[in-house]
Short mmCIF file of C-alpha atoms in Angstrom, two decimals:
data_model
loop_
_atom_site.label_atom_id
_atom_site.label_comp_id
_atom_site.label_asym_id
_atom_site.label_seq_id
_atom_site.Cartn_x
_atom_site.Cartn_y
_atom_site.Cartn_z
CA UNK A 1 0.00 0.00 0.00
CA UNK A 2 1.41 3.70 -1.40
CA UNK A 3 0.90 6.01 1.53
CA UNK A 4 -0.60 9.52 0.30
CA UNK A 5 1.64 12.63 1.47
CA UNK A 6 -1.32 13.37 3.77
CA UNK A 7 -1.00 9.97 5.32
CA UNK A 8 2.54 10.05 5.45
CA UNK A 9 2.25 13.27 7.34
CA UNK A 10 -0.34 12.31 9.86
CA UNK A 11 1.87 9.53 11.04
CA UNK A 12 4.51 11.60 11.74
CA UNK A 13 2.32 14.08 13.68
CA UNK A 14 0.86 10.64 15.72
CA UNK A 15 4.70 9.91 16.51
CA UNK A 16 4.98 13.53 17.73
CA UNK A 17 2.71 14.00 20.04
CA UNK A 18 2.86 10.56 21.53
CA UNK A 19 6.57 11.30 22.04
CA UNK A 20 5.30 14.46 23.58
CA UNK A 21 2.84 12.69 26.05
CA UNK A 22 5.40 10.36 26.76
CA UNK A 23 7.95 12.65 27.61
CA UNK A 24 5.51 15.09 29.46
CA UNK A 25 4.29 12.44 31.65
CA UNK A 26 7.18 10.88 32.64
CA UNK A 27 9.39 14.16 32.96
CA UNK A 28 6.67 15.00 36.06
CA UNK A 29 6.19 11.10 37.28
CA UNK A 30 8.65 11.64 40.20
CA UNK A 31 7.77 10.17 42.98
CA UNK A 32 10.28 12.19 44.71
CA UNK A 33 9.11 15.37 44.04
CA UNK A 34 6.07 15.01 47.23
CA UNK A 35 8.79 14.01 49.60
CA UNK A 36 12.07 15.65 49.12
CA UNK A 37 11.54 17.99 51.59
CA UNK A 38 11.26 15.30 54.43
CA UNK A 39 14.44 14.02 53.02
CA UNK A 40 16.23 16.76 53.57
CA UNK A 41 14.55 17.16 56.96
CA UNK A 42 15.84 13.22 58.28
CA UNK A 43 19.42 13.92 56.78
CA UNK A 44 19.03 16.83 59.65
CA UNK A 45 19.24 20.05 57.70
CA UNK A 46 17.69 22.94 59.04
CA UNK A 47 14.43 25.43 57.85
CA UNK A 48 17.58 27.43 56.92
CA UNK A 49 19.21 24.91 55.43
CA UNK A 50 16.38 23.68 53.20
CA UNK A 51 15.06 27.24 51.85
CA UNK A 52 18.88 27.92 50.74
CA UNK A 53 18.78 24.93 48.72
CA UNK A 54 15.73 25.91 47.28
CA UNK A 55 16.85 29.58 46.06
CA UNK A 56 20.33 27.37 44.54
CA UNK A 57 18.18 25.63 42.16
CA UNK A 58 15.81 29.09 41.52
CA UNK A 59 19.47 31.00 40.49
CA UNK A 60 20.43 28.12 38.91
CA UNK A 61 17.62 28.39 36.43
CA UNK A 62 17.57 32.02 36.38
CA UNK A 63 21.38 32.04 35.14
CA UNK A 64 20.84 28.94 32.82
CA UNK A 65 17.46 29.64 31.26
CA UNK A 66 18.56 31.74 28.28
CA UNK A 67 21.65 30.36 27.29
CA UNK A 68 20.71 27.05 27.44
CA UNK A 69 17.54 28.39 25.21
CA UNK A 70 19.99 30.17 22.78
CA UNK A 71 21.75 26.68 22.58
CA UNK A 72 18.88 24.96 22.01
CA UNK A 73 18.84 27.12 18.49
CA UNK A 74 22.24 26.71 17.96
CA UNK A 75 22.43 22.76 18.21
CA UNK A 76 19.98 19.53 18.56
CA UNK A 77 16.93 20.07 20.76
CA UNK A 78 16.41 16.30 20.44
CA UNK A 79 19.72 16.40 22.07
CA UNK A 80 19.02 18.45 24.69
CA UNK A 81 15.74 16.98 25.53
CA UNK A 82 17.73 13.50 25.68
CA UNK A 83 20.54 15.14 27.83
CA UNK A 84 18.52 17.48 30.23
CA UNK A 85 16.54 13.76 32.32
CA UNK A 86 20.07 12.33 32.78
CA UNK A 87 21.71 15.19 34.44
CA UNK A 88 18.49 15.42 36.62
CA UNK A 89 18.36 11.55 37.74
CA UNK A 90 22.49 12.15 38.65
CA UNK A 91 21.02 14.97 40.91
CA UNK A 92 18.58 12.51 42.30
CA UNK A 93 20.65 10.08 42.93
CA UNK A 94 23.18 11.79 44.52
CA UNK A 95 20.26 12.96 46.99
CA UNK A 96 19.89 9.11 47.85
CA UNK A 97 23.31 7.63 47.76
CA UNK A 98 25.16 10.45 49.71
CA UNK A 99 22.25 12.49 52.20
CA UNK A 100 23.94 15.60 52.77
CA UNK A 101 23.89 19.37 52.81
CA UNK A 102 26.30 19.26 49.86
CA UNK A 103 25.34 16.42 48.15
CA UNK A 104 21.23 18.13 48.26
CA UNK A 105 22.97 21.20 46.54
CA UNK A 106 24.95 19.14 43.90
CA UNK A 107 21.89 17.63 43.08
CA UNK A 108 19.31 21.00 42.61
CA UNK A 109 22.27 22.50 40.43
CA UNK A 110 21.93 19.22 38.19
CA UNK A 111 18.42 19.37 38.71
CA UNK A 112 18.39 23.13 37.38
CA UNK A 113 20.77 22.65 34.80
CA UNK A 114 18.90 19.74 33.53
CA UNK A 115 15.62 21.58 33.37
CA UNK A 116 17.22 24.85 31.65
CA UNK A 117 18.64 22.47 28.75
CA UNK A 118 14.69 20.82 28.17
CA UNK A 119 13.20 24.35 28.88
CA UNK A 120 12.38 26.36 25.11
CA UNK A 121 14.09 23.14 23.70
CA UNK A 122 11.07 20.99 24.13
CA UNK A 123 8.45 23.64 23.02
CA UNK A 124 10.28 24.81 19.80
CA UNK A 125 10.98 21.40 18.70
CA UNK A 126 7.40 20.33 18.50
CA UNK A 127 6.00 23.52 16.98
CA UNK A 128 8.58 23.88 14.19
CA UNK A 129 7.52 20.09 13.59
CA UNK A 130 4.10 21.04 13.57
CA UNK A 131 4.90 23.67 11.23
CA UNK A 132 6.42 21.91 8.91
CA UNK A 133 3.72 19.88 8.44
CA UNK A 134 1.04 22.81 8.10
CA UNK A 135 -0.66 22.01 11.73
CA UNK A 136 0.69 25.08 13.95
CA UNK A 137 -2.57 26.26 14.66
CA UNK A 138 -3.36 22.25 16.46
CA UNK A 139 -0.20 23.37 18.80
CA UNK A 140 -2.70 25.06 21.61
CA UNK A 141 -4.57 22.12 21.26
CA UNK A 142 -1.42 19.58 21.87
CA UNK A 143 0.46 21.74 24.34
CA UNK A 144 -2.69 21.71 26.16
CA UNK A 145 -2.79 17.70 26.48
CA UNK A 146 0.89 17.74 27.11
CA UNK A 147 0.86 20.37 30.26
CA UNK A 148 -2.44 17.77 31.56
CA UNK A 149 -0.55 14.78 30.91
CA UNK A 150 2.05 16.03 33.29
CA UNK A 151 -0.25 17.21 35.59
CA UNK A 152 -2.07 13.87 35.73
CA UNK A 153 1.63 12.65 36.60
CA UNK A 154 2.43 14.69 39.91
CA UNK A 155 -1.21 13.48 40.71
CA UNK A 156 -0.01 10.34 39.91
CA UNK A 157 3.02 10.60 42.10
CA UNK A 158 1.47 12.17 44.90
CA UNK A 159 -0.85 9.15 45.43
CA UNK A 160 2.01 6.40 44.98
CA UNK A 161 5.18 8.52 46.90
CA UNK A 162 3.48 7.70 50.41
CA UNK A 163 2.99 3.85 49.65
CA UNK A 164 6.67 3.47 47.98
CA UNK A 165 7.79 5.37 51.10
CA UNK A 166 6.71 3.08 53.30
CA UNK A 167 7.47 -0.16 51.55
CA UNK A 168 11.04 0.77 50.77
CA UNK A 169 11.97 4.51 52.30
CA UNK A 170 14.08 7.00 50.74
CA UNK A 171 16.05 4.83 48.73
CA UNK A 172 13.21 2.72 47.05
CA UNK A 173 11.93 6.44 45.97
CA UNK A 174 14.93 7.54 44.82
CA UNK A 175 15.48 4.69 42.58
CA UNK A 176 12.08 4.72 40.88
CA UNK A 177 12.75 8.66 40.72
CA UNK A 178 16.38 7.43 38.59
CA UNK A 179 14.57 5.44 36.64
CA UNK A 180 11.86 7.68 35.55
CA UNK A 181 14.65 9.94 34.52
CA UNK A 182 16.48 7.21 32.39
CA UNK A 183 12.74 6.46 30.81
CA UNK A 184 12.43 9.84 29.80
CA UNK A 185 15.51 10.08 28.27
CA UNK A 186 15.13 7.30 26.22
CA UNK A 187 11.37 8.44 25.03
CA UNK A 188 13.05 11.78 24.02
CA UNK A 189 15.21 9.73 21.21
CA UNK A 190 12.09 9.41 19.74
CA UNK A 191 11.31 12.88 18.81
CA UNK A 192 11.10 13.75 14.85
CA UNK A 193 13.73 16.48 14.26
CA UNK A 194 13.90 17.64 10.75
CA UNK A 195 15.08 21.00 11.48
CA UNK A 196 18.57 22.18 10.02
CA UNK A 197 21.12 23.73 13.24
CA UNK A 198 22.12 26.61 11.12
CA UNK A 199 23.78 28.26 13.99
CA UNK A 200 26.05 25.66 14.83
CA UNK A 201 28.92 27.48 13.12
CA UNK A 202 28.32 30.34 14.22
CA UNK A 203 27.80 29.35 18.53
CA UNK A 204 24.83 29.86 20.34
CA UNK A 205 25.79 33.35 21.63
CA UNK A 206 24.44 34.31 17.63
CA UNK A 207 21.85 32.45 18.14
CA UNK A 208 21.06 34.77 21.45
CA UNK A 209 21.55 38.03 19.74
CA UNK A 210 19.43 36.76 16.47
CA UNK A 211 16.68 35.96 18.96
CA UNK A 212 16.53 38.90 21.07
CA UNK A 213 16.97 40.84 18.16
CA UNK A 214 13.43 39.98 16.85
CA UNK A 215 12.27 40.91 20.26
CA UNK A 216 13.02 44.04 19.88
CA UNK A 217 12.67 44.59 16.27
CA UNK A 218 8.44 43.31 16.55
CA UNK A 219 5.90 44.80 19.00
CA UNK A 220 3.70 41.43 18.70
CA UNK A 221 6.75 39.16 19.92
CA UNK A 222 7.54 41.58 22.57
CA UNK A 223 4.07 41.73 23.95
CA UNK A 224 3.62 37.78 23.81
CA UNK A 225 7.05 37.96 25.21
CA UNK A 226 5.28 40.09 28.60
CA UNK A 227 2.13 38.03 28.35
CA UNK A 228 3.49 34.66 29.42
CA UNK A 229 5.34 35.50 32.81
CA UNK A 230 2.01 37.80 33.31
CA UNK A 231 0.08 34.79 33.41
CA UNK A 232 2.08 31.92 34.78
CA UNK A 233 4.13 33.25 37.49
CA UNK A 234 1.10 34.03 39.77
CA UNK A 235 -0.14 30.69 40.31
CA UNK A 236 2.81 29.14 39.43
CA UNK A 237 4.33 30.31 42.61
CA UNK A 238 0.82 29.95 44.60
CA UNK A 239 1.02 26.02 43.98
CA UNK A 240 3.82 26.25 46.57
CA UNK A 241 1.16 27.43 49.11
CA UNK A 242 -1.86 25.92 48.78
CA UNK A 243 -1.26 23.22 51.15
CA UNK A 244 -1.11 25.92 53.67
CA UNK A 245 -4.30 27.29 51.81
CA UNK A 246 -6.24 24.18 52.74
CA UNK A 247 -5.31 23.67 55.63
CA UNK A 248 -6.13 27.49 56.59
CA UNK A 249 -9.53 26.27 55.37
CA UNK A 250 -10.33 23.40 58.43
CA UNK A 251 -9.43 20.51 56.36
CA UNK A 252 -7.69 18.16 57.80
CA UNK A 253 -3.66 17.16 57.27
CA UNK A 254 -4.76 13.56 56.27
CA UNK A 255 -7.69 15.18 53.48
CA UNK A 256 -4.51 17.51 52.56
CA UNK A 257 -3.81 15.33 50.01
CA UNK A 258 -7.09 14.68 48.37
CA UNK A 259 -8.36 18.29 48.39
CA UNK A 260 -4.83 18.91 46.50
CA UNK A 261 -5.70 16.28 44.01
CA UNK A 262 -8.87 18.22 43.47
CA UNK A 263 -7.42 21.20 42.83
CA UNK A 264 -4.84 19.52 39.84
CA UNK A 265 -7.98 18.14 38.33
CA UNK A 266 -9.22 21.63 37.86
CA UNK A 267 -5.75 22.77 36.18
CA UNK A 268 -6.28 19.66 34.13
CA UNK A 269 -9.07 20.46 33.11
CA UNK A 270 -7.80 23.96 31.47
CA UNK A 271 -5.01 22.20 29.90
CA UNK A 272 -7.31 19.50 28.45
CA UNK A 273 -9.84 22.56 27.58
CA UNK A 274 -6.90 25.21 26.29
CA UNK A 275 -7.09 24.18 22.68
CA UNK A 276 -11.07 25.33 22.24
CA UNK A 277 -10.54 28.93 23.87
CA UNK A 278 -7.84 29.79 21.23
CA UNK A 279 -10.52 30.97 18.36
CA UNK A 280 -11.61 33.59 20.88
CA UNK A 281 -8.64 35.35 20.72
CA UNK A 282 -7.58 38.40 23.44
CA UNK A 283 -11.12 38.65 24.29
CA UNK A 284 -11.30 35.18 25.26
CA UNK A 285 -8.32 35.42 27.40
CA UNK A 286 -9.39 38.45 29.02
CA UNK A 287 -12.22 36.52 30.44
CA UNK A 288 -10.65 33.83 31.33
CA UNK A 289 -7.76 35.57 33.08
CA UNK A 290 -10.33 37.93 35.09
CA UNK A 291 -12.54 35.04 35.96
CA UNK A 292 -10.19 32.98 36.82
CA UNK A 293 -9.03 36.35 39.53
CA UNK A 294 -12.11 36.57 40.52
CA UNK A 295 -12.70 33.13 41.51
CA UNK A 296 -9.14 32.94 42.93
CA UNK A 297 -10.08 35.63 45.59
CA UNK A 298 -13.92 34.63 46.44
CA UNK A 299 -12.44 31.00 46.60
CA UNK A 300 -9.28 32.19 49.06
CA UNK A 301 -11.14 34.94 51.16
CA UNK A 302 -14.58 32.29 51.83
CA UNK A 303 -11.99 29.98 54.17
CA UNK A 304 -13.86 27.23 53.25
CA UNK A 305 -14.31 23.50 51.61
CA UNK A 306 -16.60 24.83 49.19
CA UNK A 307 -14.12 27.90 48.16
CA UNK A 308 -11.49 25.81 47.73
CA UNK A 309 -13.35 24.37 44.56
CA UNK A 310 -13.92 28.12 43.33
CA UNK A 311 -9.70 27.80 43.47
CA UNK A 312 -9.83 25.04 41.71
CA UNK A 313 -11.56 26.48 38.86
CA UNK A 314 -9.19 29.42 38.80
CA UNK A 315 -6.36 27.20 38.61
CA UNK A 316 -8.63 25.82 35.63
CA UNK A 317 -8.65 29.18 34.22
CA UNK A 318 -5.28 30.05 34.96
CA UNK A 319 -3.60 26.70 33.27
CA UNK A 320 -5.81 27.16 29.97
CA UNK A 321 -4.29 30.77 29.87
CA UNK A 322 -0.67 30.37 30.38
CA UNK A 323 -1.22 27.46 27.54
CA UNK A 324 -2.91 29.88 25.21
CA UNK A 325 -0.27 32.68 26.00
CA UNK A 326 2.55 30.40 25.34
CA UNK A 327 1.07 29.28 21.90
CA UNK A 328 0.65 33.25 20.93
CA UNK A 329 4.48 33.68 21.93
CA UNK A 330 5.33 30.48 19.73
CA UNK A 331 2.97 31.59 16.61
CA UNK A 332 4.26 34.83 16.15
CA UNK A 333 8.41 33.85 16.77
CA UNK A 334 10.47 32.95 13.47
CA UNK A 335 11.90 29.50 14.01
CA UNK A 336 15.92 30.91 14.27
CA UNK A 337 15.05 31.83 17.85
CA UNK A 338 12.56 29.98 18.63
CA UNK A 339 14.01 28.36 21.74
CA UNK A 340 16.04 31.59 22.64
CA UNK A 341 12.65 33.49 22.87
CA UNK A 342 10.53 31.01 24.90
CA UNK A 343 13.82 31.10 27.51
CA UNK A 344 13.51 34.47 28.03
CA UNK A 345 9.82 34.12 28.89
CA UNK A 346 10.80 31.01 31.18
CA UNK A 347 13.21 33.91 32.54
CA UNK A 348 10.64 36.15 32.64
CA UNK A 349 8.34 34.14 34.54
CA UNK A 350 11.17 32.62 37.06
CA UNK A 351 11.79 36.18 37.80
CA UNK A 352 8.64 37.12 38.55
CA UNK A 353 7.76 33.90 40.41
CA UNK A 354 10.77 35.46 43.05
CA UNK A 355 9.14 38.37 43.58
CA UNK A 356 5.53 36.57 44.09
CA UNK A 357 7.50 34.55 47.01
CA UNK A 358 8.31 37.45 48.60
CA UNK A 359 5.09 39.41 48.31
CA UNK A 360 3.62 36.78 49.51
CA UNK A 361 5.47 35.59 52.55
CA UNK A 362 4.93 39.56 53.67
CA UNK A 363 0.92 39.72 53.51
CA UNK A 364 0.34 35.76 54.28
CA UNK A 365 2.47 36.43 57.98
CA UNK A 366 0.56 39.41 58.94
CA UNK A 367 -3.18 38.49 57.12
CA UNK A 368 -3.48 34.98 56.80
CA UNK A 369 -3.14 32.74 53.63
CA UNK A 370 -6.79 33.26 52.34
CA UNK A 371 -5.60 37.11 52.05
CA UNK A 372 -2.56 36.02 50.49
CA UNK A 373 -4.16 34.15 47.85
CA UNK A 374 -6.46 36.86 47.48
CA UNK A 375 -3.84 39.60 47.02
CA UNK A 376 -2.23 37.60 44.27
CA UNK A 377 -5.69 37.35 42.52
CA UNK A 378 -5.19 41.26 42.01
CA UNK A 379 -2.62 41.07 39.01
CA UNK A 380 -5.14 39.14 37.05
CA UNK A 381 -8.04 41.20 37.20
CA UNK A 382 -5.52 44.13 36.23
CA UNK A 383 -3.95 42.44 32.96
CA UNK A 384 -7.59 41.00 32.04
CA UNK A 385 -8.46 45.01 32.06
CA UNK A 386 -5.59 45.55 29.99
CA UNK A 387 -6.74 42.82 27.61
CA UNK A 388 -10.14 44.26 27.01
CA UNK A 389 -9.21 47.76 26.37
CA UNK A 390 -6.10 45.98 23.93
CA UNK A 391 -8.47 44.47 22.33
CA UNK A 392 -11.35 47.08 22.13
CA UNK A 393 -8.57 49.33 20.73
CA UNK A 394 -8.63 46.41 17.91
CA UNK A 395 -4.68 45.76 18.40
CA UNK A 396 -4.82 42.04 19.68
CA UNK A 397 -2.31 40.99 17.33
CA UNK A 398 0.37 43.06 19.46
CA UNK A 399 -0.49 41.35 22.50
#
């Protein structure tokens, strides 16, 4: 049987985005990720200890982010993608073989480094693929399955971390955290990668001044540029609290868990539901930024079970957003910089995910957590203005 071209490409596209799944899932399916912390805690390090370990890895991908993007233009993002697990299961293993204060930072500078090299990598790979086979405008629509597949994954994790931990203690979680590294390594191998590294001869610090060039040569890139940190930061850094959210709200620390799982499934959700709010354009994210606000601060402020769920649709909201402000960024960068440009967003929002921390360790200590969460919800009502008027004024292609 003669495949037709159209066959031929849809094939390929399968192979993608499995490969994508794949990779998304297991990249997230660490089952240390719910229990590091009380690693570090039995190894003896302090409060003190354990928040300086935490701002290593933060500078770590603050300092890495755009190179490693600008890299990522320069050589194979298959490469990196392959590359970026391995260094991260080292780090992880480390943490389990050798328990100590310097091992625990060895391992969160591989763990950065590791996640700088996949960061812009994976997300320019699969749209230039997509491209090149005439489906960009399905990317919302996959991204949107990836980010749930992953999120499914630290659901996943969360549910099987206490279990493992008990069988088999920090080692037995360590290893299957190794292993889910080595796993995603190998799935990355099977990413399609047709794209030509043109700026191997010439290093990746052209590749970083071809990239930020465009940024500053067109408005649209620039704004999309803005747009992503403006939306994922926020709740990026809230996931951190909410926890301390819950429990705020009378729940108990053994319902912790399954009020958190809750809350994912509404993030899910937006990711699953990202791809059908891209025809509404700026006006569509408008809404779903300010509703998503809205609900975020009735939810936090009501100190209850039932508000909680109200948070659980704004992380809804809030996941579909950052999805559809991501795919903007991606459909209006050439592919030269592709993965130089979507590093400097992930700088953009690492950098503004700092200053969240901060902000928010000052109102939670004096007001509560529900106050917190409902300070934070401010931002989003703000750019969901600025989205209307943007695109009242008829100018949401600069956005």
């Amino acid at each position: 049987m003669t495949l037709t071209p159209t066959r031929v490409g849809d094939v390929r596209v399968r192979r993608l985005t499995t490969t994508l799944y794949g990779y998304s899932f297991l990249e997230e399916f660490v089952l240390l990720y719910p229990v590091y912390a009380l690693l570090f805690s039995d190894a003896g390090l302090s409060v003190w200890q354990i928040s300086s370990l935490f701002a290593l890895w933060s500078v770590t991908a603050v300092v890495l982010e755009v190179p490693s993007g600008a890299w990522a233009d320069a050589v194979s993002r298959r490469l990196l993608l392959v590359v970026g697990p391995l260094l991260t299961g080292a780090g992880f293993a480390l943490w389990v073989l050798v328990p100590s204060y310097a091992a625990f930072a060895a391992g969160f500078v591989l763990w950065g480094t590791g996640g700088a090299l996949s960061s812009g990598a994976l997300e320019a790979l699969v749209y230039d693929e997509m491209e090149r086979g005439g489906l960009s405008d399905r990317y919302a629509r996959v991204l949107g399955r990836a980010r749930a597949a992953g999120l499914v994954a630290v659901m996943a994790a969360m549910g099987l971390a206490g279990p493992v931990l008990a069988w088999g203690g920090h080692a037995a979680v360590g290893a299957a955290s190794v292993l889910v590294c080595l796993l995603t390594s190998v799935t990355a191998l099977r990413f399609p990668e047709h794209r030509v590294a043109g700026g191997v001869r010439e290093g990746w610090t052209a590749a970083l001044r071809g990239g930020l060039r465009e940024a500053r040569r067109d408005r649209s890139v620039r704004g999309a540029l803005l747009l992503v940190p403006a939306v994922a930061a926020v709740w990026g850094a809230l996931d951190e609290y909410t926890p301390l959210l819950v429990r705020e709200a009378g729940v108990g620390d053994a319902v912790v868990p399954g009020v958190l799982l809750v809350i994912w499934g509404g993030a899910t959700a937006g990711s699953l539901l990202a791809g059908e709010g891209e025809r509404f354009g700026t006006g569509g994210l408008a809404v779903l930024v300010g509703g998503g606000g809205v609900a975020l601060a009735v939810g936090a402020l009501a100190g209850t079970v039932v508000g909680l769920l109200l948070v659980a649709v704004a992380f809804g909201a809030f996941q579909a957003a950052t999805v559809l402000a991501e795919a903007r960024l991606q459909h209006r960068i050439e592919a030269t910089g592709r993965a130089t440009l979507t590093s400097v967003a992930g700088l953009g929002t690492e950098l503004v995910t700092l200053t969240v921390f901060a902000g928010y360790a000052v109102v939670a200590s004096g007001h509560g957590h529900g106050a917190a969460f409902a300070v934070a919800a401010v931002p989003y009502v703000v750019l969901a203005v600025g989205l209307a008027v943007v695109r009242c004024r008829g100018a949401g292609g600069e956005v």
